mmCIF file of C-alpha atoms in Angstrom:
data_model
loop_
_atom_site.group_PDB
_atom_site.id
_atom_site.type_symbol
_atom_site.label_atom_id
_atom_site.label_comp_id
_atom_site.label_asym_id
_atom_site.label_seq_id
_atom_site.Cartn_x
_atom_site.Cartn_y
_atom_site.Cartn_z
ATOM 1 C CA MET A 78 -62.570 -27.699 -50.277
ATOM 2 C CA LEU A 79 -63.036 -29.747 -47.122
ATOM 3 C CA HIS A 80 -65.383 -32.757 -47.133
ATOM 4 C CA GLY A 81 -67.484 -31.154 -49.866
ATOM 5 C CA PHE A 82 -67.596 -27.710 -48.201
ATOM 6 C CA ARG A 83 -65.876 -24.654 -49.664
ATOM 7 C CA VAL A 84 -63.832 -22.731 -47.094
ATOM 8 C CA PHE A 85 -63.090 -18.985 -47.227
ATOM 9 C CA ASP A 86 -60.930 -18.101 -44.232
ATOM 10 C CA ALA A 87 -61.826 -14.596 -43.019
ATOM 11 C CA ASP A 88 -58.733 -14.031 -40.872
ATOM 12 C CA ALA A 89 -55.286 -15.448 -41.601
ATOM 13 C CA HIS A 90 -51.864 -13.818 -41.297
ATOM 14 C CA GLY A 91 -48.386 -13.380 -42.653
ATOM 15 C CA SER A 92 -45.857 -13.233 -39.848
ATOM 16 C CA ILE A 93 -43.703 -10.120 -39.721
ATOM 17 C CA ASN A 94 -40.320 -10.408 -41.379
ATOM 18 C CA PRO A 95 -37.655 -7.996 -42.651
ATOM 19 C CA ARG A 96 -38.920 -8.057 -46.241
ATOM 20 C CA MET A 97 -41.976 -6.093 -45.112
ATOM 21 C CA TRP A 98 -39.775 -3.024 -44.634
ATOM 22 C CA GLU A 99 -37.568 -3.232 -47.707
ATOM 23 C CA ASP A 100 -39.203 -0.254 -49.403
ATOM 24 C CA LEU A 101 -39.573 2.073 -46.421
ATOM 25 C CA PRO A 102 -38.894 5.680 -47.479
ATOM 26 C CA GLU A 103 -35.277 6.695 -46.993
ATOM 27 C CA PRO A 104 -35.823 8.813 -43.817
ATOM 28 C CA TYR A 105 -37.190 5.735 -42.008
ATOM 29 C CA ARG A 106 -35.005 2.873 -43.236
ATOM 30 C CA ALA A 107 -32.524 3.138 -40.383
ATOM 31 C CA ARG A 108 -35.417 2.985 -37.896
ATOM 32 C CA ARG A 109 -36.868 -0.228 -39.339
ATOM 33 C CA PRO A 110 -37.611 -3.061 -36.880
ATOM 34 C CA ARG A 111 -34.504 -5.196 -36.385
ATOM 35 C CA PRO A 112 -34.170 -8.783 -35.107
ATOM 36 C CA VAL A 113 -32.276 -9.185 -31.825
ATOM 37 C CA THR A 114 -31.416 -11.976 -29.409
ATOM 38 C CA VAL A 115 -31.391 -11.783 -25.614
ATOM 39 C CA TYR A 116 -28.275 -13.457 -24.217
ATOM 40 C CA ASP A 117 -29.376 -13.311 -20.578
ATOM 41 C CA GLU A 118 -32.477 -15.348 -21.434
ATOM 42 C CA SER A 119 -33.049 -17.008 -18.058
ATOM 43 C CA GLY A 120 -36.720 -16.781 -17.078
ATOM 44 C CA LEU A 121 -37.938 -15.584 -20.485
ATOM 45 C CA GLY A 122 -39.285 -18.916 -21.711
ATOM 46 C CA ASN A 123 -39.572 -18.802 -25.497
ATOM 47 C CA TYR A 124 -39.095 -15.038 -25.591
ATOM 48 C CA ASP A 125 -35.317 -14.866 -25.873
ATOM 49 C CA ALA A 126 -35.521 -13.028 -29.211
ATOM 50 C CA GLY A 127 -37.576 -10.124 -30.471
ATOM 51 C CA TRP A 128 -37.839 -7.156 -32.769
ATOM 52 C CA LEU A 129 -36.158 -3.931 -31.713
ATOM 53 C CA ILE A 130 -38.772 -1.294 -32.526
ATOM 54 C CA GLU A 131 -38.250 2.314 -31.497
ATOM 55 C CA GLY A 132 -35.998 1.282 -28.601
ATOM 56 C CA SER A 133 -38.364 -1.398 -27.277
ATOM 57 C CA LEU A 134 -38.285 -5.182 -27.592
ATOM 58 C CA GLU A 135 -41.469 -6.601 -29.132
ATOM 59 C CA PRO A 136 -42.910 -8.987 -28.241
ATOM 60 C CA HIS A 137 -41.866 -9.271 -24.624
ATOM 61 C CA ALA A 138 -43.125 -11.616 -21.941
ATOM 62 C CA LEU A 139 -42.864 -9.603 -18.710
ATOM 63 C CA GLY A 140 -43.939 -6.187 -17.498
ATOM 64 C CA PRO A 141 -46.253 -3.506 -18.935
ATOM 65 C CA GLY A 142 -47.358 -4.176 -22.485
ATOM 66 C CA ALA A 143 -46.366 -7.850 -22.385
ATOM 67 C CA GLN A 144 -47.885 -9.745 -25.281
ATOM 68 C CA GLN A 145 -47.449 -12.755 -27.524
ATOM 69 C CA ALA A 146 -46.418 -12.394 -31.157
ATOM 70 C CA ASN A 147 -44.022 -14.018 -33.563
ATOM 71 C CA THR A 148 -40.354 -13.611 -32.663
ATOM 72 C CA PRO A 149 -37.431 -13.489 -35.138
ATOM 73 C CA LYS A 150 -36.391 -17.050 -34.315
ATOM 74 C CA ASN A 151 -39.720 -18.207 -35.759
ATOM 75 C CA VAL A 152 -39.195 -16.540 -39.126
ATOM 76 C CA LEU A 153 -35.441 -16.175 -39.692
ATOM 77 C CA ALA A 154 -33.307 -19.196 -40.526
ATOM 78 C CA GLN A 155 -30.242 -17.842 -38.747
ATOM 79 C CA PHE A 156 -32.069 -18.134 -35.423
ATOM 80 C CA GLY A 157 -32.234 -21.906 -35.842
ATOM 81 C CA ALA A 158 -35.042 -24.430 -35.967
ATOM 82 C CA ASP A 159 -38.092 -23.902 -33.794
ATOM 83 C CA ALA A 160 -40.736 -26.466 -32.835
ATOM 84 C CA LYS A 161 -43.542 -23.973 -33.353
ATOM 85 C CA ARG A 162 -42.690 -23.948 -37.065
ATOM 86 C CA GLU A 163 -43.403 -27.613 -37.627
ATOM 87 C CA HIS A 164 -46.959 -27.065 -38.849
ATOM 88 C CA CYS A 165 -45.855 -24.886 -41.785
ATOM 89 C CA SER A 166 -42.752 -23.704 -43.623
ATOM 90 C CA LEU A 167 -41.036 -20.357 -43.161
ATOM 91 C CA GLY A 168 -42.096 -19.281 -46.634
ATOM 92 C CA SER A 169 -45.733 -20.013 -45.833
ATOM 93 C CA MET A 170 -45.601 -18.385 -42.416
ATOM 94 C CA THR A 171 -44.099 -15.130 -43.715
ATOM 95 C CA LEU A 172 -45.736 -15.195 -47.183
ATOM 96 C CA THR A 173 -42.257 -14.931 -48.702
ATOM 97 C CA ASN A 174 -43.185 -18.088 -50.634
ATOM 98 C CA PRO A 175 -46.834 -17.780 -51.711
ATOM 99 C CA GLN A 176 -46.774 -21.249 -53.264
ATOM 100 C CA ALA A 177 -45.881 -22.724 -49.872
ATOM 101 C CA ARG A 178 -48.894 -20.942 -48.351
ATOM 102 C CA LEU A 179 -51.125 -22.331 -51.083
ATOM 103 C CA ALA A 180 -49.822 -25.822 -50.348
ATOM 104 C CA ASP A 181 -50.706 -25.392 -46.662
ATOM 105 C CA MET A 182 -54.159 -24.167 -47.631
ATOM 106 C CA ASP A 183 -54.632 -27.229 -49.827
ATOM 107 C CA ARG A 184 -53.602 -29.449 -46.936
ATOM 108 C CA MET A 185 -56.186 -27.785 -44.664
ATOM 109 C CA GLY A 186 -58.934 -27.716 -47.305
ATOM 110 C CA ILE A 187 -59.019 -23.897 -47.478
ATOM 111 C CA ASP A 188 -60.029 -22.408 -50.830
ATOM 112 C CA ALA A 189 -59.197 -18.759 -50.091
ATOM 113 C CA GLN A 190 -57.816 -16.625 -47.261
ATOM 114 C CA MET A 191 -58.127 -12.985 -46.220
ATOM 115 C CA LEU A 192 -54.714 -11.936 -44.925
ATOM 116 C CA PHE A 193 -54.112 -9.518 -42.071
ATOM 117 C CA PRO A 194 -50.972 -8.021 -40.511
ATOM 118 C CA SER A 195 -49.346 -8.947 -37.229
ATOM 119 C CA THR A 196 -50.949 -7.450 -34.136
ATOM 120 C CA LEU A 197 -47.581 -5.786 -33.421
ATOM 121 C CA TYR A 198 -48.578 -3.156 -35.987
ATOM 122 C CA ALA A 199 -51.157 -1.911 -33.462
ATOM 123 C CA HIS A 200 -48.460 -0.196 -31.406
ATOM 124 C CA MET A 201 -45.169 -0.153 -33.267
ATOM 125 C CA THR A 202 -44.488 3.537 -32.712
ATOM 126 C CA SER A 203 -45.945 6.725 -31.262
ATOM 127 C CA ASP A 204 -44.594 8.625 -34.293
ATOM 128 C CA SER A 205 -47.596 8.907 -36.610
ATOM 129 C CA ASP A 206 -45.475 9.621 -39.712
ATOM 130 C CA PHE A 207 -43.297 6.559 -39.112
ATOM 131 C CA GLU A 208 -46.394 4.485 -38.399
ATOM 132 C CA ALA A 209 -47.874 5.519 -41.742
ATOM 133 C CA ALA A 210 -44.647 4.580 -43.521
ATOM 134 C CA LEU A 211 -44.623 1.142 -41.852
ATOM 135 C CA PHE A 212 -48.290 0.564 -42.681
ATOM 136 C CA ARG A 213 -47.873 1.490 -46.319
ATOM 137 C CA ALA A 214 -44.721 -0.621 -46.680
ATOM 138 C CA TYR A 215 -46.685 -3.578 -45.321
ATOM 139 C CA ASN A 216 -49.510 -2.948 -47.794
ATOM 140 C CA ARG A 217 -47.122 -2.957 -50.737
ATOM 141 C CA TYR A 218 -45.430 -6.119 -49.474
ATOM 142 C CA VAL A 219 -48.611 -8.138 -49.007
ATOM 143 C CA ALA A 220 -49.963 -6.927 -52.358
ATOM 144 C CA ARG A 221 -46.817 -8.223 -54.089
ATOM 145 C CA GLN A 222 -46.972 -11.577 -52.336
ATOM 146 C CA CYS A 223 -50.647 -12.143 -53.200
ATOM 147 C CA LYS A 224 -50.269 -11.118 -56.832
ATOM 148 C CA SER A 225 -49.358 -14.601 -58.026
ATOM 149 C CA ALA A 226 -52.595 -16.132 -56.688
ATOM 150 C CA PRO A 227 -55.193 -13.339 -56.504
ATOM 151 C CA LYS A 228 -58.182 -15.693 -56.457
ATOM 152 C CA ARG A 229 -56.983 -17.483 -53.329
ATOM 153 C CA LEU A 230 -54.859 -14.937 -51.454
ATOM 154 C CA LYS A 231 -56.810 -11.799 -50.526
ATOM 155 C CA TRP A 232 -55.606 -9.020 -48.266
ATOM 156 C CA SER A 233 -56.677 -6.085 -46.151
ATOM 157 C CA GLY A 234 -54.687 -2.847 -46.172
ATOM 158 C CA LEU A 235 -53.563 -1.060 -43.041
ATOM 159 C CA LEU A 236 -55.115 2.412 -42.725
ATOM 160 C CA PRO A 237 -52.858 4.924 -40.884
ATOM 161 C CA LEU A 238 -55.607 6.941 -39.223
ATOM 162 C CA ARG A 239 -53.324 9.197 -37.189
ATOM 163 C CA GLU A 240 -51.811 10.872 -40.278
ATOM 164 C CA GLN A 241 -54.660 12.133 -42.453
ATOM 165 C CA ARG A 242 -52.763 12.922 -45.667
ATOM 166 C CA GLN A 243 -50.976 9.575 -45.538
ATOM 167 C CA ALA A 244 -54.242 7.817 -44.734
ATOM 168 C CA LEU A 245 -55.939 9.246 -47.810
ATOM 169 C CA GLU A 246 -52.962 8.287 -49.971
ATOM 170 C CA ALA A 247 -52.858 4.822 -48.403
ATOM 171 C CA LEU A 248 -56.565 4.347 -49.136
ATOM 172 C CA ASP A 249 -56.062 5.163 -52.813
ATOM 173 C CA GLU A 250 -52.925 3.049 -52.995
ATOM 174 C CA MET A 251 -54.414 -0.047 -51.375
ATOM 175 C CA GLN A 252 -57.376 0.046 -53.736
ATOM 176 C CA SER A 253 -55.098 0.330 -56.754
ATOM 177 C CA LEU A 254 -53.086 -2.642 -55.452
ATOM 178 C CA GLY A 255 -56.167 -4.826 -55.021
ATOM 179 C CA ALA A 256 -57.069 -4.711 -51.304
ATOM 180 C CA ARG A 257 -60.447 -6.255 -50.492
ATOM 181 C CA ALA A 258 -60.837 -4.332 -47.204
ATOM 182 C CA ALA A 259 -59.094 -1.883 -44.881
ATOM 183 C CA VAL A 260 -57.958 -2.824 -41.398
ATOM 184 C CA VAL A 261 -57.676 -0.730 -38.236
ATOM 185 C CA PHE A 262 -57.257 -1.650 -34.603
ATOM 186 C CA GLY A 263 -59.655 -0.884 -31.753
ATOM 187 C CA THR A 264 -58.324 2.641 -31.316
ATOM 188 C CA ALA A 265 -55.867 4.904 -33.103
ATOM 189 C CA GLY A 266 -53.502 5.217 -30.177
ATOM 190 C CA GLU A 267 -55.391 7.040 -27.436
ATOM 191 C CA ARG A 268 -58.103 8.286 -29.782
ATOM 192 C CA MET A 269 -61.414 6.579 -30.500
ATOM 193 C CA LEU A 270 -62.132 5.618 -34.079
ATOM 194 C CA SER A 271 -64.974 8.160 -34.001
ATOM 195 C CA ASP A 272 -62.694 11.083 -33.110
ATOM 196 C CA PRO A 273 -63.885 14.116 -35.138
ATOM 197 C CA ARG A 274 -60.442 14.583 -36.688
ATOM 198 C CA PHE A 275 -60.911 11.283 -38.517
ATOM 199 C CA LEU A 276 -64.254 12.199 -40.113
ATOM 200 C CA PRO A 277 -62.779 13.575 -43.391
ATOM 201 C CA LEU A 278 -61.020 10.242 -43.841
ATOM 202 C CA TRP A 279 -64.163 8.258 -43.006
ATOM 203 C CA ASP A 280 -66.058 10.364 -45.566
ATOM 204 C CA GLU A 281 -63.567 9.287 -48.238
ATOM 205 C CA PHE A 282 -63.568 5.722 -46.980
ATOM 206 C CA ALA A 283 -67.356 5.552 -47.283
ATOM 207 C CA ARG A 284 -67.052 6.518 -50.943
ATOM 208 C CA ALA A 285 -64.544 3.708 -51.498
ATOM 209 C CA LYS A 286 -67.169 1.090 -50.503
ATOM 210 C CA LEU A 287 -64.555 -1.142 -48.844
ATOM 211 C CA PRO A 288 -65.446 -3.192 -45.765
ATOM 212 C CA LEU A 289 -63.818 -1.973 -42.559
ATOM 213 C CA CYS A 290 -62.101 -4.621 -40.428
ATOM 214 C CA VAL A 291 -61.307 -4.032 -36.761
ATOM 215 C CA HIS A 292 -58.628 -6.502 -35.722
ATOM 216 C CA MET A 293 -57.422 -7.505 -32.279
ATOM 217 C CA GLY A 294 -54.319 -5.661 -31.171
ATOM 218 C CA MET A 295 -52.820 -3.755 -28.265
ATOM 219 C CA SER A 296 -53.729 -0.345 -29.676
ATOM 220 C CA TYR A 297 -54.781 1.570 -26.536
ATOM 221 C CA PRO A 298 -51.680 2.399 -24.455
ATOM 222 C CA PRO A 299 -53.398 2.781 -21.040
ATOM 223 C CA LEU A 300 -54.794 -0.758 -21.317
ATOM 224 C CA ALA A 301 -51.419 -2.059 -22.444
ATOM 225 C CA ARG A 302 -49.727 -0.522 -19.394
ATOM 226 C CA LEU A 303 -52.150 -2.300 -17.049
ATOM 227 C CA GLY A 304 -50.862 -5.706 -18.097
ATOM 228 C CA LYS A 305 -47.856 -7.385 -16.541
ATOM 229 C CA SER A 306 -47.868 -10.726 -18.360
ATOM 230 C CA ILE A 307 -48.764 -12.288 -21.699
ATOM 231 C CA TYR A 308 -52.017 -13.518 -20.136
ATOM 232 C CA ASP A 309 -52.881 -9.942 -19.117
ATOM 233 C CA GLY A 310 -52.024 -8.855 -22.633
ATOM 234 C CA HIS A 311 -54.403 -11.353 -24.200
ATOM 235 C CA ILE A 312 -57.316 -10.502 -21.900
ATOM 236 C CA ILE A 313 -56.842 -6.768 -21.276
ATOM 237 C CA GLY A 314 -54.586 -5.014 -23.750
ATOM 238 C CA MET A 315 -55.490 -6.949 -26.877
ATOM 239 C CA SER A 316 -59.151 -7.879 -26.271
ATOM 240 C CA LEU A 317 -60.851 -4.904 -24.609
ATOM 241 C CA PRO A 318 -60.258 -2.519 -27.564
ATOM 242 C CA ALA A 319 -63.069 -4.411 -29.339
ATOM 243 C CA GLN A 320 -65.528 -2.711 -27.021
ATOM 244 C CA LEU A 321 -63.961 0.698 -27.619
ATOM 245 C CA ALA A 322 -64.242 0.205 -31.381
ATOM 246 C CA PHE A 323 -67.839 -1.007 -31.160
ATOM 247 C CA MET A 324 -68.791 2.029 -29.068
ATOM 248 C CA ALA A 325 -67.086 4.331 -31.563
ATOM 249 C CA ILE A 326 -68.673 2.787 -34.647
ATOM 250 C CA VAL A 327 -72.173 2.042 -33.338
ATOM 251 C CA GLY A 328 -72.529 4.193 -30.213
ATOM 252 C CA HIS A 329 -70.985 7.320 -31.718
ATOM 253 C CA GLY A 330 -73.009 7.268 -34.903
ATOM 254 C CA LEU A 331 -70.644 6.113 -37.648
ATOM 255 C CA LEU A 332 -73.215 3.585 -38.865
ATOM 256 C CA ASP A 333 -75.767 6.412 -38.965
ATOM 257 C CA ARG A 334 -73.408 8.706 -40.853
ATOM 258 C CA TYR A 335 -72.406 5.997 -43.352
ATOM 259 C CA PRO A 336 -75.447 3.816 -44.103
ATOM 260 C CA ASP A 337 -73.529 1.552 -46.506
ATOM 261 C CA LEU A 338 -70.588 0.880 -44.166
ATOM 262 C CA LYS A 339 -69.936 -2.763 -43.320
ATOM 263 C CA VAL A 340 -67.653 -3.576 -40.403
ATOM 264 C CA ALA A 341 -66.131 -6.843 -39.187
ATOM 265 C CA PHE A 342 -64.576 -7.556 -35.800
ATOM 266 C CA LEU A 343 -61.825 -10.157 -36.034
ATOM 267 C CA GLU A 344 -59.954 -12.304 -33.508
ATOM 268 C CA PHE A 345 -61.708 -10.855 -30.454
ATOM 269 C CA GLY A 346 -63.978 -13.873 -30.134
ATOM 270 C CA ALA A 347 -67.718 -13.172 -29.963
ATOM 271 C CA GLU A 348 -68.815 -13.145 -26.325
ATOM 272 C CA TRP A 349 -68.008 -9.463 -25.796
ATOM 273 C CA ILE A 350 -70.753 -8.331 -28.180
ATOM 274 C CA PHE A 351 -73.532 -9.790 -26.013
ATOM 275 C CA TYR A 352 -72.476 -7.584 -23.120
ATOM 276 C CA MET A 353 -72.049 -4.474 -25.267
ATOM 277 C CA VAL A 354 -75.402 -4.738 -27.040
ATOM 278 C CA SER A 355 -77.266 -5.399 -23.804
ATOM 279 C CA ARG A 356 -75.471 -2.662 -21.861
ATOM 280 C CA MET A 357 -75.783 -0.029 -24.585
ATOM 281 C CA ASP A 358 -79.450 -0.802 -25.195
ATOM 282 C CA HIS A 359 -80.044 -0.572 -21.437
ATOM 283 C CA TYR A 360 -78.695 2.970 -21.186
ATOM 284 C CA LEU A 361 -79.843 4.368 -24.535
ATOM 285 C CA PRO A 362 -83.461 5.188 -23.467
ATOM 286 C CA LEU A 363 -82.217 6.592 -20.181
ATOM 287 C CA ASP A 364 -79.747 8.940 -21.838
ATOM 288 C CA ARG A 365 -82.263 9.979 -24.486
ATOM 289 C CA GLY A 366 -84.512 11.265 -21.711
ATOM 290 C CA ALA A 367 -87.198 8.625 -22.152
ATOM 291 C CA HIS A 368 -86.755 7.183 -18.678
ATOM 292 C CA ILE A 369 -89.565 7.682 -16.174
ATOM 293 C CA TRP A 370 -87.211 9.800 -14.040
ATOM 294 C CA GLY A 371 -86.743 12.220 -16.917
ATOM 295 C CA MET A 372 -82.969 11.856 -17.011
ATOM 296 C CA SER A 373 -81.243 13.066 -20.161
ATOM 297 C CA MET A 374 -77.875 14.270 -21.348
ATOM 298 C CA PRO A 375 -76.612 17.247 -23.374
ATOM 299 C CA ASN A 376 -76.548 16.621 -27.133
ATOM 300 C CA ALA A 377 -78.803 13.599 -26.765
ATOM 301 C CA ASN A 378 -79.642 14.052 -30.452
ATOM 302 C CA GLN A 379 -76.131 12.765 -31.229
ATOM 303 C CA LEU A 380 -76.894 9.373 -29.742
ATOM 304 C CA PRO A 381 -77.569 6.394 -32.054
ATOM 305 C CA ARG A 382 -80.859 6.771 -33.898
ATOM 306 C CA GLU A 383 -81.894 3.139 -33.472
ATOM 307 C CA ARG A 384 -81.579 0.464 -30.811
ATOM 308 C CA ILE A 385 -78.144 -1.129 -30.724
ATOM 309 C CA SER A 386 -79.743 -4.523 -31.276
ATOM 310 C CA ASP A 387 -81.219 -3.155 -34.520
ATOM 311 C CA TYR A 388 -77.807 -2.103 -35.795
ATOM 312 C CA VAL A 389 -76.297 -5.539 -35.243
ATOM 313 C CA LYS A 390 -79.248 -7.113 -37.060
ATOM 314 C CA SER A 391 -78.943 -4.670 -39.977
ATOM 315 C CA GLY A 392 -76.587 -6.871 -42.001
ATOM 316 C CA ARG A 393 -73.689 -4.438 -41.633
ATOM 317 C CA VAL A 394 -71.953 -5.959 -38.576
ATOM 318 C CA PHE A 395 -69.905 -9.148 -38.937
ATOM 319 C CA ILE A 396 -68.169 -11.131 -36.188
ATOM 320 C CA ALA A 397 -65.505 -13.819 -36.437
ATOM 321 C CA ALA A 398 -66.310 -16.450 -33.823
ATOM 322 C CA GLU A 399 -64.108 -19.259 -32.558
ATOM 323 C CA ALA A 400 -64.784 -22.717 -33.985
ATOM 324 C CA ASP A 401 -65.547 -24.092 -30.514
ATOM 325 C CA ASP A 402 -67.550 -21.060 -29.389
ATOM 326 C CA ARG A 403 -70.263 -22.301 -27.017
ATOM 327 C CA MET A 404 -72.383 -19.209 -27.759
ATOM 328 C CA LEU A 405 -72.408 -19.618 -31.522
ATOM 329 C CA ARG A 406 -76.135 -20.319 -31.751
ATOM 330 C CA PRO A 407 -77.058 -17.283 -29.598
ATOM 331 C CA LEU A 408 -74.710 -15.243 -31.815
ATOM 332 C CA PHE A 409 -76.727 -16.361 -34.851
ATOM 333 C CA ASP A 410 -79.836 -15.100 -33.076
ATOM 334 C CA LEU A 411 -78.197 -11.775 -32.173
ATOM 335 C CA ILE A 412 -76.638 -10.726 -35.486
ATOM 336 C CA GLY A 413 -78.036 -13.249 -37.937
ATOM 337 C CA GLU A 414 -76.453 -16.454 -39.216
ATOM 338 C CA ASP A 415 -75.454 -14.665 -42.445
ATOM 339 C CA HIS A 416 -72.973 -12.462 -40.599
ATOM 340 C CA VAL A 417 -70.804 -14.806 -38.547
ATOM 341 C CA LEU A 418 -67.389 -15.496 -40.078
ATOM 342 C CA PHE A 419 -65.003 -18.439 -39.971
ATOM 343 C CA SER A 420 -61.342 -17.720 -39.221
ATOM 344 C CA SER A 421 -58.329 -19.970 -38.745
ATOM 345 C CA ASP A 422 -55.815 -17.338 -37.528
ATOM 346 C CA PHE A 423 -53.245 -19.440 -39.434
ATOM 347 C CA PRO A 424 -50.279 -19.632 -38.923
ATOM 348 C CA HIS A 425 -50.537 -18.355 -35.356
ATOM 349 C CA GLY A 426 -50.059 -20.779 -32.508
ATOM 350 C CA GLU A 427 -53.497 -20.917 -30.860
ATOM 351 C CA GLY A 428 -54.249 -24.346 -32.287
ATOM 352 C CA ARG A 429 -56.799 -23.303 -34.911
ATOM 353 C CA GLU A 430 -55.258 -25.169 -37.831
ATOM 354 C CA ASN A 431 -58.183 -27.631 -37.763
ATOM 355 C CA ALA A 432 -60.811 -24.991 -37.047
ATOM 356 C CA ALA A 433 -62.787 -25.695 -40.220
ATOM 357 C CA LEU A 434 -62.935 -29.376 -39.330
ATOM 358 C CA GLU A 435 -64.180 -28.431 -35.847
ATOM 359 C CA ILE A 436 -67.042 -26.525 -37.487
ATOM 360 C CA LEU A 437 -67.954 -29.520 -39.611
ATOM 361 C CA GLU A 438 -67.939 -31.816 -36.584
ATOM 362 C CA ARG A 439 -70.376 -29.666 -34.581
ATOM 363 C CA ALA A 440 -73.707 -31.412 -34.063
ATOM 364 C CA ASP A 441 -75.570 -28.204 -33.171
ATOM 365 C CA LEU A 442 -75.239 -26.639 -36.648
ATOM 366 C CA SER A 443 -77.192 -27.501 -39.776
ATOM 367 C CA GLU A 444 -75.393 -28.159 -43.065
ATOM 368 C CA ASN A 445 -76.722 -24.869 -44.396
ATOM 369 C CA GLN A 446 -75.359 -22.977 -41.384
ATOM 370 C CA LYS A 447 -71.982 -24.657 -41.811
ATOM 371 C CA ARG A 448 -71.859 -23.605 -45.458
ATOM 372 C CA LYS A 449 -72.680 -20.029 -44.552
ATOM 373 C CA LEU A 450 -70.117 -19.948 -41.776
ATOM 374 C CA LEU A 451 -67.287 -21.587 -43.697
ATOM 375 C CA TYR A 452 -67.679 -19.741 -46.991
ATOM 376 C CA ASP A 453 -70.802 -17.787 -47.882
ATOM 377 C CA ASN A 454 -70.622 -15.123 -45.179
ATOM 378 C CA THR A 455 -66.993 -14.256 -45.875
ATOM 379 C CA ALA A 456 -67.743 -14.058 -49.602
ATOM 380 C CA ARG A 457 -70.727 -11.829 -48.803
ATOM 381 C CA LEU A 458 -68.477 -9.397 -46.926
ATOM 382 C CA PHE A 459 -65.318 -9.388 -49.061
ATOM 383 C CA GLY A 460 -66.621 -10.556 -52.427
ATOM 384 C CA GLU A 461 -66.265 -13.891 -54.170
ATOM 385 C CA PRO A 462 -62.685 -15.140 -54.555
#
């Protein structure tokens, strides 16, 4: 609790570490991500170490697909001390010591956290079978680490969409292990989340009644290849997939097909949704044939049944906003103040450790809105801790 306010963090992380892959199936163990150092490190800044994944170094700072993520020197003692680690211990950062994470949460006034995987999982491999094995190994790891404090440490299971049999097994397994939600990225490789081949899985997912979380990540390879720097990666490769996911889920009828589905968009910020709702609502009458010019499109009956602005006001769409988001009040108006989530992104390095305090210090929010944002809305989506 922070200054009398309960805090339920909707988006925190455990940094990737070798223990996540300890129980990979035998055919994949030799291909597990491995920590490496770069000895010719001149010009790489902090990125003189990385994970060797399928022949590529991740994260990397230069060239196509450049992005920021935790490097081995941040999470492995043999790589030496690192200034970025000062705000929390290794055990807390990696979840290898759940009690250390709980101590950090106490220090920050956080009552409970929803835990999500590293964004590197969005593009670890083009091999769908190996991807499924990595996802399921992560799910088992995070379930084990949260088991000692299930009321405070919640988690979302990775759903390997590209391998249907494995996805169905992963869905059953994550539920049996206690997942509060399932997480996907903005696309499944080069396929939209609404791709018809995924519908049998979505049918099963709808029966599971779990919330669906779409998390930031460099999931769409063409966007990743456009970038040449970490800044490009943040703005293009990692952020724009939010719009692809929103189009797939709302524009391609998944909310129509599954009337009980709840979906949250995490770590993309919130500003993108204003553009998407306005743009999609602008074209929807035109493409339905209702425009004065009589324009229409084939299969117009497959378009969303309602206005896009109605879907986002339906109580089924949740957005995690930044604590200092200047458009927070308009976001309340757009989707409703019961559906905006608080997230710290802890222990990542974007400076959000005091995000809950920033919310409390805002003069433009009422006490009731602060309570909803810091706790009630996350509990509404994922269930009470």
